[in-house]
Amino acid sequence: MEAVSLRRGRDRAVADAVRSRSRAFWIVAGLVALGAALRFATLGVQSYHHDEIVTASRVLRVGFGHAMDAVGFSESAPPLYYALAWIWTQLTGTGPWGLRSLSALAGVATIPVAYLIGRELRSRRSGLLAAALVAVNPMLIWYSQEARAYALLTFFCSLSLLYCVRALRVEDGVEVRDRRRDKRDFVAWGVFSALALATHYFAVFPIAVEVVLLLRRRGRAALVGLWIIALIAVLLAPLVVHQMSYGHAEWIGKFSLGHRAWETAATFFVGETGDIIGGPERPALAYVPLVLAAAAFLLLALRGSRGEKRAAAVPLAVGAVTIGVPLLLAIASVSKDFVIARNLLPALVPLLLVVAIGLTARRIRLLGAVLAGLLLAYSLVFSIWVNFDEELQRPDWRAVAEHLGEPEVPRATVLWALGEAPLRYYLSTGAIQLKASEGYGWLVREIDFVSDGPAPPPPRRLLGPGFREVAGEEVGRLFIRRYRLDHPGLAPLLLRQVRKAPLHWRNNGVLLDGVGPD
């Protein structure tokens, strides 16, 4: 009887485990579907902005060889994303939906990876909450809808962390070792770390943490994967030196480091709502999720068990170093300052894992569930709300181009400096972008001002004599004022003057259509 009872107990345990795995599988599948809907449903709605235009029209403009060459002279990132994007767009095209779909796919694929990391670190419950947080996080959704490398970077860094955790596998305080699986984990860690580094140079920070952890805990066994990373680093070194000579990313250091640090904290939980879309900072939007995340960290520190704290230690170290080291280097001025939220994205998934472990701690099960529900609800509602609020979206340069139309006369358009490339792309009229130094010798008959929201008419002294306002129209969040000469002929464009027009942008640029030098 005792043997029968034990066998029945084992059968029930096996059945419960199977049901638990099945339930987790379907929950993750549902989260993947939700994440895909949030990313793909509105993928082509917003127009391109400046950085995406560089990808679409400068890097991917012609053949594969040109794309790889353009990475060297126009980018400050490695070539892997652009190589994959070139191949991808041969099937999908370089329109917003087609080009961005590569990032959306990487963003969706990160969701089950987050679940696997959470499960490896602590439990299925922690993994499910981590996957849910990744699925609805506004920052991860934003860059899943961006024709740049950041979603792919996050995906590869997450896979790197997954196999690092597996290589450090511990069960009930005892290290678990299987030589064949061990080698496979180290090779996978090396491959995905190398792919992350070939996608973006900031991958070096989370990889460095993982290298230290693996060498410390596993010693020479880690060399199986480490040589793969070293090989990629050596191959990329000449490209790094070449790209640095152009100084493409040096504009970042012109913004206050304190401002960028706060912006990173805010954007990690509400996405890009300020500088990158040309709008004012909105810190209040981030207060609720920041407080909830801080509560998760505090509860983990105060109420978490030793096992839960140990589980959170690896992602916490990865997230802290990925943000902290670049900040310290910038403060100490020992390297160029490239600290900006999107470069620090490899820290976001690890930090969300810490939040998930904190909110699924056994001693705060009910409180943790309430806080997790609030954080998920806020993130989901915010991610949907962005699609209905133009103030939180990229400026709609596609609509501006439709309103401006083909130039009937030589025309200058004054707008946000970072709007020049997108508007030029959508106009398809051969418009040219003028540098500040090109301040004379241009004759126009029309000057149009594109402001962020209604702006007062520009002072008459900025226009020169003879121009009068002929139209004013709203284009979503933007506003266009048109001025034309009230007499036949052309007038010289006062370039340095019109750039000073109060248009609510940080700085202005000028596009010219149908204009030739005098």
Short mmCIF file of C-alpha atoms in Angstrom, two decimals:
data_model
loop_
_atom_site.label_atom_id
_atom_site.label_comp_id
_atom_site.label_asym_id
_atom_site.label_seq_id
_atom_site.Cartn_x
_atom_site.Cartn_y
_atom_site.Cartn_z
CA MET A 1 0.00 0.00 0.00
CA GLU A 2 2.81 2.39 0.87
CA ALA A 3 4.47 1.79 -2.53
CA VAL A 4 1.17 2.42 -4.32
CA SER A 5 0.68 5.62 -2.33
CA LEU A 6 4.18 6.85 -3.20
CA ARG A 7 3.63 6.04 -6.87
CA ARG A 8 0.34 7.94 -6.90
CA GLY A 9 2.04 10.88 -5.21
CA ARG A 10 4.77 10.92 -7.85
CA ASP A 11 2.16 10.67 -10.61
CA ARG A 12 0.26 13.61 -9.18
CA ALA A 13 3.48 15.64 -8.91
CA VAL A 14 4.36 14.87 -12.53
CA ALA A 15 0.83 15.76 -13.66
CA ASP A 16 0.96 19.03 -11.71
CA ALA A 17 4.34 19.88 -13.25
CA VAL A 18 3.01 19.18 -16.75
CA ARG A 19 -0.06 21.36 -16.11
CA SER A 20 2.15 24.13 -14.72
CA ARG A 21 4.43 24.04 -17.78
CA SER A 22 1.43 23.99 -20.10
CA ARG A 23 -0.20 26.92 -18.29
CA ALA A 24 3.06 28.89 -18.43
CA PHE A 25 3.43 28.13 -22.15
CA TRP A 26 -0.01 29.50 -22.97
CA ILE A 27 0.46 32.57 -20.81
CA VAL A 28 3.76 33.34 -22.55
CA ALA A 29 2.07 32.76 -25.92
CA GLY A 30 -0.63 35.24 -24.90
CA LEU A 31 1.99 37.79 -23.83
CA VAL A 32 3.82 37.35 -27.12
CA ALA A 33 0.54 37.94 -28.97
CA LEU A 34 -0.12 41.06 -26.88
CA GLY A 35 3.42 42.34 -27.44
CA ALA A 36 3.11 41.70 -31.18
CA ALA A 37 -0.21 43.56 -31.33
CA LEU A 38 1.24 46.58 -29.51
CA ARG A 39 4.22 46.67 -31.87
CA PHE A 40 2.84 45.68 -35.26
CA ALA A 41 -0.67 47.21 -35.20
CA THR A 42 0.62 50.79 -35.47
CA LEU A 43 4.03 50.07 -36.98
CA GLY A 44 3.67 52.27 -40.07
CA VAL A 45 1.42 54.98 -38.60
CA GLN A 46 4.09 57.47 -37.52
CA SER A 47 6.36 58.99 -40.12
CA TYR A 48 10.12 58.52 -40.08
CA HIS A 49 12.25 60.88 -38.05
CA HIS A 50 15.86 61.92 -38.59
CA ASP A 51 17.80 58.82 -37.52
CA GLU A 52 15.45 56.50 -39.39
CA ILE A 53 15.92 58.54 -42.56
CA VAL A 54 19.65 57.90 -42.28
CA THR A 55 18.90 54.17 -42.25
CA ALA A 56 16.31 54.24 -45.04
CA SER A 57 17.80 56.72 -47.49
CA ARG A 58 21.50 56.94 -46.76
CA VAL A 59 22.61 53.48 -45.63
CA LEU A 60 20.11 51.20 -47.41
CA ARG A 61 19.73 53.35 -50.49
CA VAL A 62 21.49 51.14 -53.04
CA GLY A 63 23.29 47.77 -52.92
CA PHE A 64 24.72 45.78 -50.03
CA GLY A 65 28.27 47.01 -50.68
CA HIS A 66 27.15 50.63 -50.49
CA ALA A 67 25.26 49.91 -47.25
CA MET A 68 28.34 48.46 -45.57
CA ASP A 69 30.48 51.35 -46.84
CA ALA A 70 27.92 53.87 -45.56
CA VAL A 71 28.09 52.35 -42.07
CA GLY A 72 31.72 53.41 -41.99
CA PHE A 73 31.22 57.07 -42.91
CA SER A 74 27.69 57.89 -41.69
CA GLU A 75 27.17 55.78 -38.54
CA SER A 76 28.70 55.31 -35.11
CA ALA A 77 27.54 51.70 -34.73
CA PRO A 78 28.72 48.29 -35.99
CA PRO A 79 27.30 46.85 -39.23
CA LEU A 80 25.21 43.83 -38.19
CA TYR A 81 21.82 45.57 -37.95
CA TYR A 82 22.34 47.30 -41.30
CA ALA A 83 23.39 44.06 -42.99
CA LEU A 84 20.27 42.31 -41.70
CA ALA A 85 18.09 45.33 -42.55
CA TRP A 86 19.39 45.40 -46.12
CA ILE A 87 18.53 41.71 -46.57
CA TRP A 88 15.17 42.19 -44.83
CA THR A 89 14.13 45.15 -46.97
CA GLN A 90 14.77 43.24 -50.17
CA LEU A 91 11.54 41.47 -49.22
CA THR A 92 9.65 44.17 -47.30
CA GLY A 93 10.82 47.44 -48.89
CA THR A 94 12.13 50.53 -47.09
CA GLY A 95 8.75 52.02 -46.21
CA PRO A 96 8.05 52.58 -42.49
CA TRP A 97 6.19 49.28 -41.98
CA GLY A 98 8.62 47.14 -43.96
CA LEU A 99 11.84 48.53 -42.50
CA ARG A 100 10.58 48.81 -38.93
CA SER A 101 9.19 45.27 -38.94
CA LEU A 102 12.70 43.89 -38.36
CA SER A 103 12.90 45.82 -35.07
CA ALA A 104 9.33 44.81 -34.19
CA LEU A 105 10.19 41.16 -34.70
CA ALA A 106 13.26 41.49 -32.45
CA GLY A 107 11.14 43.26 -29.83
CA VAL A 108 8.53 40.50 -29.82
CA ALA A 109 11.21 37.79 -29.66
CA THR A 110 12.63 39.41 -26.51
CA ILE A 111 9.41 38.60 -24.58
CA PRO A 112 9.89 34.79 -24.32
CA VAL A 113 13.61 35.31 -23.68
CA ALA A 114 12.72 37.44 -20.63
CA TYR A 115 10.47 34.61 -19.41
CA LEU A 116 13.26 32.06 -19.79
CA ILE A 117 15.73 34.25 -17.88
CA GLY A 118 13.25 34.84 -15.05
CA ARG A 119 12.46 31.14 -14.84
CA GLU A 120 16.16 30.24 -14.76
CA LEU A 121 16.90 32.83 -12.12
CA ARG A 122 13.96 32.19 -9.81
CA SER A 123 10.64 30.68 -10.91
CA ARG A 124 8.02 30.47 -13.61
CA ARG A 125 6.07 33.16 -11.78
CA SER A 126 9.02 35.54 -11.92
CA GLY A 127 9.57 34.68 -15.58
CA LEU A 128 5.94 35.33 -16.46
CA LEU A 129 5.96 38.74 -14.78
CA ALA A 130 9.27 39.62 -16.51
CA ALA A 131 7.79 38.64 -19.88
CA ALA A 132 4.68 40.72 -19.17
CA LEU A 133 6.77 43.76 -18.22
CA VAL A 134 8.79 43.45 -21.42
CA ALA A 135 5.64 42.97 -23.53
CA VAL A 136 4.04 46.26 -22.42
CA ASN A 137 7.07 48.44 -21.60
CA PRO A 138 6.65 51.72 -23.56
CA MET A 139 10.40 52.17 -24.15
CA LEU A 140 10.80 48.68 -25.60
CA ILE A 141 7.71 49.21 -27.75
CA TRP A 142 9.05 52.56 -28.99
CA TYR A 143 12.33 51.06 -30.20
CA SER A 144 10.51 48.04 -31.61
CA GLN A 145 8.92 50.63 -33.94
CA GLU A 146 12.20 52.32 -34.81
CA ALA A 147 14.26 51.62 -37.92
CA ARG A 148 17.47 51.51 -35.92
CA ALA A 149 19.56 48.87 -34.14
CA TYR A 150 18.28 49.22 -30.56
CA ALA A 151 15.59 46.50 -30.49
CA LEU A 152 18.01 44.02 -32.05
CA LEU A 153 20.66 45.04 -29.50
CA THR A 154 18.22 44.42 -26.63
CA PHE A 155 17.29 41.01 -28.06
CA PHE A 156 20.88 39.80 -28.40
CA CYS A 157 21.88 41.18 -24.99
CA SER A 158 18.91 39.35 -23.46
CA LEU A 159 19.97 36.08 -25.10
CA SER A 160 23.52 36.66 -23.89
CA LEU A 161 22.22 37.12 -20.33
CA LEU A 162 20.06 33.98 -20.62
CA TYR A 163 23.02 31.75 -21.48
CA CYS A 164 25.23 33.45 -18.91
CA VAL A 165 22.61 32.61 -16.27
CA ARG A 166 22.42 29.03 -17.53
CA ALA A 167 26.20 28.71 -17.36
CA LEU A 168 25.98 29.93 -13.74
CA ARG A 169 23.12 27.53 -13.01
CA VAL A 170 22.44 26.92 -9.32
CA GLU A 171 19.67 24.75 -7.83
CA ASP A 172 19.03 24.70 -4.07
CA GLY A 173 22.40 26.31 -3.47
CA VAL A 174 24.30 23.64 -5.41
CA GLU A 175 25.90 24.34 -8.78
CA VAL A 176 24.44 22.09 -11.46
CA ARG A 177 26.89 20.76 -14.02
CA ASP A 178 26.41 18.80 -17.21
CA ARG A 179 29.60 18.93 -19.29
CA ARG A 180 27.86 18.67 -22.67
CA ARG A 181 25.17 21.22 -21.82
CA ASP A 182 27.81 23.35 -20.16
CA LYS A 183 29.80 23.69 -23.36
CA ARG A 184 26.66 24.39 -25.37
CA ASP A 185 25.68 27.19 -22.96
CA PHE A 186 29.11 28.80 -23.13
CA VAL A 187 29.19 28.67 -26.93
CA ALA A 188 25.68 30.14 -27.14
CA TRP A 189 26.67 32.86 -24.66
CA GLY A 190 29.74 33.69 -26.75
CA VAL A 191 27.79 33.75 -30.02
CA PHE A 192 24.97 35.98 -28.76
CA SER A 193 27.40 38.28 -26.94
CA ALA A 194 29.38 38.64 -30.17
CA LEU A 195 26.19 39.37 -32.12
CA ALA A 196 25.22 42.01 -29.55
CA LEU A 197 28.65 43.63 -29.85
CA ALA A 198 28.37 43.56 -33.65
CA THR A 199 25.02 45.37 -33.30
CA HIS A 200 26.02 48.18 -30.93
CA TYR A 201 29.21 49.08 -29.10
CA PHE A 202 27.41 49.69 -25.78
CA ALA A 203 26.89 45.94 -25.55
CA VAL A 204 30.44 45.87 -24.18
CA PHE A 205 29.18 46.90 -20.72
CA PRO A 206 26.74 44.04 -19.99
CA ILE A 207 29.12 41.60 -21.67
CA ALA A 208 31.96 42.77 -19.42
CA VAL A 209 29.87 42.01 -16.31
CA GLU A 210 29.03 38.56 -17.62
CA VAL A 211 32.68 37.86 -18.44
CA VAL A 212 33.72 38.74 -14.89
CA LEU A 213 30.97 36.61 -13.36
CA LEU A 214 31.72 33.60 -15.55
CA LEU A 215 35.49 33.79 -15.10
CA ARG A 216 35.08 34.16 -11.36
CA ARG A 217 32.63 31.26 -11.00
CA ARG A 218 33.60 28.98 -13.86
CA GLY A 219 37.23 29.88 -14.53
CA ARG A 220 38.78 28.48 -17.69
CA ALA A 221 35.52 26.84 -18.77
CA ALA A 222 34.31 30.28 -19.86
CA LEU A 223 37.08 30.51 -22.46
CA VAL A 224 34.96 28.35 -24.78
CA GLY A 225 32.69 31.36 -25.37
CA LEU A 226 35.12 34.15 -24.57
CA TRP A 227 37.29 33.61 -27.64
CA ILE A 228 34.27 34.23 -29.90
CA ILE A 229 33.71 37.63 -28.29
CA ALA A 230 37.42 38.45 -28.47
CA LEU A 231 37.49 37.62 -32.18
CA ILE A 232 34.56 39.95 -32.95
CA ALA A 233 36.12 42.71 -30.84
CA VAL A 234 39.38 42.47 -32.81
CA LEU A 235 37.52 42.51 -36.14
CA LEU A 236 35.50 45.58 -35.11
CA ALA A 237 38.46 47.58 -33.76
CA PRO A 238 39.50 49.19 -37.10
CA LEU A 239 35.89 50.22 -37.78
CA VAL A 240 35.61 51.81 -34.33
CA VAL A 241 38.73 53.92 -34.96
CA HIS A 242 37.47 54.94 -38.40
CA GLN A 243 34.00 55.92 -37.17
CA MET A 244 35.36 57.85 -34.20
CA SER A 245 37.29 60.09 -36.59
CA TYR A 246 33.97 61.48 -37.92
CA GLY A 247 32.61 62.40 -34.48
CA HIS A 248 28.99 61.58 -35.41
CA ALA A 249 27.87 61.00 -31.81
CA GLU A 250 29.68 63.92 -30.18
CA TRP A 251 26.46 65.97 -30.15
CA ILE A 252 25.35 63.88 -27.17
CA GLY A 253 27.86 65.56 -24.85
CA LYS A 254 26.34 68.98 -25.57
CA PHE A 255 23.39 68.12 -23.33
CA SER A 256 23.73 68.23 -19.55
CA LEU A 257 24.76 64.84 -18.13
CA GLY A 258 22.32 65.27 -15.24
CA HIS A 259 19.51 65.94 -17.71
CA ARG A 260 20.40 62.81 -19.69
CA ALA A 261 20.59 60.67 -16.54
CA TRP A 262 17.12 61.76 -15.43
CA GLU A 263 15.83 61.36 -18.99
CA THR A 264 17.11 57.76 -18.99
CA ALA A 265 15.24 56.95 -15.78
CA ALA A 266 12.03 58.43 -17.17
CA THR A 267 12.21 57.03 -20.69
CA PHE A 268 12.93 53.51 -19.44
CA PHE A 269 9.34 53.45 -18.17
CA VAL A 270 7.41 55.73 -20.57
CA GLY A 271 9.48 55.74 -23.76
CA GLU A 272 10.71 58.76 -25.70
CA THR A 273 8.52 61.72 -24.79
CA GLY A 274 10.95 64.66 -24.93
CA ASP A 275 14.07 65.60 -26.88
CA ILE A 276 13.93 62.89 -29.51
CA ILE A 277 10.45 63.93 -30.67
CA GLY A 278 11.25 67.63 -30.37
CA GLY A 279 8.88 68.12 -27.45
CA PRO A 280 9.25 69.38 -23.90
CA GLU A 281 10.24 66.99 -21.14
CA ARG A 282 7.26 65.43 -19.32
CA PRO A 283 8.76 63.96 -16.13
CA ALA A 284 5.37 63.66 -14.41
CA LEU A 285 4.41 60.86 -16.81
CA ALA A 286 7.13 58.66 -15.33
CA TYR A 287 6.45 59.23 -11.62
CA VAL A 288 3.99 56.34 -11.16
CA PRO A 289 6.07 53.57 -12.82
CA LEU A 290 9.28 54.86 -11.25
CA VAL A 291 7.72 54.73 -7.76
CA LEU A 292 6.37 51.22 -8.41
CA ALA A 293 9.75 50.00 -9.68
CA ALA A 294 11.52 51.59 -6.70
CA ALA A 295 9.04 49.83 -4.39
CA ALA A 296 9.93 46.51 -6.03
CA PHE A 297 13.64 47.10 -5.38
CA LEU A 298 12.97 48.17 -1.80
CA LEU A 299 10.72 45.19 -1.03
CA LEU A 300 13.30 42.82 -2.49
CA ALA A 301 15.99 44.35 -0.27
CA LEU A 302 13.86 44.33 2.88
CA ARG A 303 11.62 41.30 2.49
CA GLY A 304 13.27 39.13 -0.12
CA SER A 305 14.71 35.78 0.91
CA ARG A 306 18.37 34.94 0.47
CA GLY A 307 17.54 32.91 -2.64
CA GLU A 308 15.51 35.76 -4.17
CA LYS A 309 18.29 38.26 -3.55
CA ARG A 310 20.83 35.86 -5.00
CA ALA A 311 18.60 35.38 -8.07
CA ALA A 312 18.35 39.15 -8.58
CA ALA A 313 22.09 39.75 -8.11
CA VAL A 314 23.15 38.87 -11.68
CA PRO A 315 20.62 41.04 -13.59
CA LEU A 316 21.09 43.81 -11.04
CA ALA A 317 24.85 43.77 -11.59
CA VAL A 318 24.38 43.80 -15.37
CA GLY A 319 21.90 46.69 -15.24
CA ALA A 320 23.89 48.74 -12.72
CA VAL A 321 27.20 48.43 -14.59
CA THR A 322 25.62 49.08 -18.01
CA ILE A 323 24.33 52.42 -16.71
CA GLY A 324 26.85 53.25 -14.00
CA VAL A 325 30.15 52.74 -15.82
CA PRO A 326 29.33 55.02 -18.80
CA LEU A 327 28.10 57.65 -16.33
CA LEU A 328 31.31 57.43 -14.28
CA LEU A 329 33.46 57.59 -17.43
CA ALA A 330 31.57 60.69 -18.56
CA ILE A 331 31.89 62.37 -15.15
CA ALA A 332 35.60 61.59 -14.98
CA SER A 333 36.06 62.74 -18.61
CA VAL A 334 38.29 59.74 -19.32
CA SER A 335 36.39 58.92 -22.51
CA LYS A 336 33.95 60.56 -24.88
CA ASP A 337 30.50 61.07 -23.39
CA PHE A 338 27.90 59.01 -25.25
CA VAL A 339 25.48 58.57 -22.33
CA ILE A 340 21.93 58.70 -23.66
CA ALA A 341 18.87 56.59 -22.88
CA ARG A 342 18.82 54.52 -26.07
CA ASN A 343 22.49 53.62 -25.76
CA LEU A 344 21.77 52.29 -22.27
CA LEU A 345 18.91 50.04 -23.40
CA PRO A 346 20.86 46.81 -22.66
CA ALA A 347 20.21 47.63 -18.97
CA LEU A 348 16.42 47.72 -19.27
CA VAL A 349 15.54 44.02 -19.50
CA PRO A 350 17.90 43.11 -16.60
CA LEU A 351 16.32 45.84 -14.45
CA LEU A 352 12.81 44.64 -15.34
CA LEU A 353 13.92 41.15 -14.26
CA VAL A 354 14.93 42.54 -10.86
CA VAL A 355 11.52 44.23 -10.59
CA ALA A 356 9.83 40.93 -11.49
CA ILE A 357 11.80 38.97 -8.88
CA GLY A 358 11.06 41.62 -6.26
CA LEU A 359 7.31 41.65 -6.92
CA THR A 360 7.05 37.85 -6.89
CA ALA A 361 8.86 37.43 -3.57
CA ARG A 362 7.07 34.89 -1.36
CA ARG A 363 6.83 37.08 1.71
CA ILE A 364 4.92 39.85 -0.11
CA ARG A 365 2.82 37.72 -2.44
CA LEU A 366 -0.40 39.80 -2.18
CA LEU A 367 1.29 43.22 -2.06
CA GLY A 368 3.61 42.19 -4.90
CA ALA A 369 0.66 41.10 -7.02
CA VAL A 370 -1.08 44.45 -6.46
CA LEU A 371 2.04 46.47 -7.34
CA ALA A 372 2.73 44.28 -10.38
CA GLY A 373 -0.85 44.74 -11.57
CA LEU A 374 -0.57 48.52 -11.22
CA LEU A 375 2.75 48.67 -13.09
CA LEU A 376 1.47 46.45 -15.91
CA ALA A 377 -1.80 48.37 -16.18
CA TYR A 378 -0.04 51.74 -16.29
CA SER A 379 2.45 50.57 -18.93
CA LEU A 380 -0.25 48.99 -21.09
CA VAL A 381 -2.57 52.00 -20.93
CA PHE A 382 0.29 54.39 -21.61
CA SER A 383 1.52 52.33 -24.59
CA ILE A 384 -1.98 52.46 -26.10
CA TRP A 385 -2.53 56.13 -25.23
CA VAL A 386 0.61 57.16 -27.16
CA ASN A 387 -1.13 56.08 -30.37
CA PHE A 388 -3.91 58.64 -29.79
CA ASP A 389 -1.86 61.58 -28.52
CA GLU A 390 0.17 63.33 -31.21
CA GLU A 391 2.10 65.23 -28.54
CA LEU A 392 3.80 61.93 -27.62
CA GLN A 393 4.57 60.88 -31.18
CA ARG A 394 7.25 61.65 -33.74
CA PRO A 395 6.48 64.87 -35.64
CA ASP A 396 4.38 63.99 -38.70
CA TRP A 397 6.69 65.14 -41.50
CA ARG A 398 4.80 62.97 -43.97
CA ALA A 399 1.64 65.06 -43.40
CA VAL A 400 3.63 68.30 -43.57
CA ALA A 401 4.99 67.24 -46.97
CA GLU A 402 1.46 66.51 -48.20
CA HIS A 403 0.28 69.97 -47.10
CA LEU A 404 3.25 71.78 -48.61
CA GLY A 405 3.03 69.87 -51.88
CA GLU A 406 5.20 70.54 -54.91
CA PRO A 407 6.77 74.02 -54.91
CA GLU A 408 4.98 76.42 -57.24
CA VAL A 409 7.70 79.02 -56.81
CA PRO A 410 11.22 78.99 -55.30
CA ARG A 411 10.52 78.15 -51.67
CA ALA A 412 12.31 78.01 -48.31
CA THR A 413 10.90 75.96 -45.42
CA VAL A 414 12.04 76.78 -41.89
CA LEU A 415 11.55 73.93 -39.40
CA TRP A 416 13.20 71.84 -36.68
CA ALA A 417 16.80 71.06 -37.65
CA LEU A 418 16.15 67.33 -37.10
CA GLY A 419 13.08 67.57 -39.33
CA GLU A 420 15.02 68.59 -42.42
CA ALA A 421 15.97 65.06 -43.52
CA PRO A 422 12.51 63.51 -42.96
CA LEU A 423 10.69 66.36 -44.74
CA ARG A 424 13.15 66.21 -47.62
CA TYR A 425 12.54 62.45 -47.85
CA TYR A 426 8.76 62.83 -47.99
CA LEU A 427 8.75 65.82 -50.33
CA SER A 428 10.68 64.01 -53.09
CA THR A 429 11.17 67.37 -54.83
CA GLY A 430 14.94 67.49 -54.76
CA ALA A 431 14.91 69.84 -51.78
CA ILE A 432 18.30 70.71 -50.34
CA GLN A 433 19.38 71.20 -46.75
CA LEU A 434 21.37 74.33 -46.06
CA LYS A 435 24.18 74.63 -43.55
CA ALA A 436 24.39 77.72 -41.39
CA SER A 437 27.50 78.79 -43.30
CA GLU A 438 25.55 78.92 -46.58
CA GLY A 439 23.95 82.20 -45.60
CA TYR A 440 23.81 84.18 -48.83
CA GLY A 441 23.14 83.98 -52.55
CA TRP A 442 19.70 82.29 -52.43
CA LEU A 443 16.59 83.86 -53.99
CA VAL A 444 13.05 82.78 -53.02
CA ARG A 445 9.45 83.83 -53.47
CA GLU A 446 7.91 81.85 -50.62
CA ILE A 447 8.98 81.16 -47.02
CA ASP A 448 7.08 78.59 -44.93
CA PHE A 449 7.52 78.20 -41.17
CA VAL A 450 6.72 74.86 -39.49
CA SER A 451 6.34 75.16 -35.72
CA ASP A 452 5.62 72.71 -32.92
CA GLY A 453 2.09 73.85 -32.21
CA PRO A 454 0.81 77.34 -33.06
CA ALA A 455 3.58 79.91 -32.88
CA PRO A 456 3.39 83.69 -33.20
CA PRO A 457 4.17 85.18 -36.62
CA PRO A 458 7.91 85.67 -37.07
CA PRO A 459 9.09 89.27 -36.67
CA ARG A 460 9.04 91.17 -39.96
CA ARG A 461 12.77 91.81 -39.73
CA LEU A 462 13.42 88.06 -40.17
CA LEU A 463 11.63 87.97 -43.51
CA GLY A 464 12.84 91.00 -45.35
CA PRO A 465 10.55 93.46 -47.14
CA GLY A 466 7.66 92.39 -49.36
CA PHE A 467 6.60 89.11 -47.70
CA ARG A 468 3.03 88.73 -46.40
CA GLU A 469 1.24 85.82 -44.74
CA VAL A 470 -1.01 83.92 -47.16
CA ALA A 471 -2.00 80.86 -45.12
CA GLY A 472 -1.87 79.28 -41.69
CA GLU A 473 -2.83 75.64 -41.14
CA GLU A 474 -2.65 73.01 -38.45
CA VAL A 475 -1.09 69.66 -39.34
CA GLY A 476 -1.65 67.50 -36.28
CA ARG A 477 0.57 68.88 -33.52
CA LEU A 478 2.45 71.02 -36.07
CA PHE A 479 1.49 74.39 -37.56
CA ILE A 480 2.48 75.85 -40.93
CA ARG A 481 2.61 79.59 -41.72
CA ARG A 482 3.15 80.50 -45.39
CA TYR A 483 4.57 83.80 -46.58
CA ARG A 484 4.88 85.01 -50.18
CA LEU A 485 6.16 88.11 -51.86
CA ASP A 486 3.36 90.55 -52.62
CA HIS A 487 5.01 91.54 -55.90
CA PRO A 488 6.47 89.61 -58.89
CA GLY A 489 10.09 88.57 -58.68
CA LEU A 490 12.36 87.02 -56.07
CA ALA A 491 13.93 88.20 -52.84
CA PRO A 492 17.17 87.18 -51.13
CA LEU A 493 16.75 84.63 -48.35
CA LEU A 494 18.03 85.99 -45.04
CA LEU A 495 19.14 82.53 -43.92
CA ARG A 496 20.75 83.41 -40.61
CA GLN A 497 17.73 85.55 -39.75
CA VAL A 498 14.96 83.07 -40.54
CA ARG A 499 16.74 80.41 -38.49
CA LYS A 500 15.98 82.58 -35.45
CA ALA A 501 12.21 82.33 -35.90
CA PRO A 502 10.41 81.30 -32.66
CA LEU A 503 9.03 77.89 -33.70
CA HIS A 504 9.23 76.07 -30.34
CA TRP A 505 12.08 73.83 -31.53
CA ARG A 506 15.48 73.53 -29.87
CA ASN A 507 17.10 74.72 -33.10
CA ASN A 508 15.91 75.47 -36.62
CA GLY A 509 16.99 74.33 -40.05
CA VAL A 510 16.11 75.39 -43.61
CA LEU A 511 15.08 73.40 -46.68
CA LEU A 512 15.05 74.89 -50.19
CA ASP A 513 12.84 73.71 -53.07
CA GLY A 514 13.27 74.77 -56.67
CA VAL A 515 15.98 77.23 -55.74
CA GLY A 516 19.36 77.77 -57.31
CA PRO A 517 22.20 80.00 -56.17
CA ASP A 518 22.17 83.57 -57.45
#
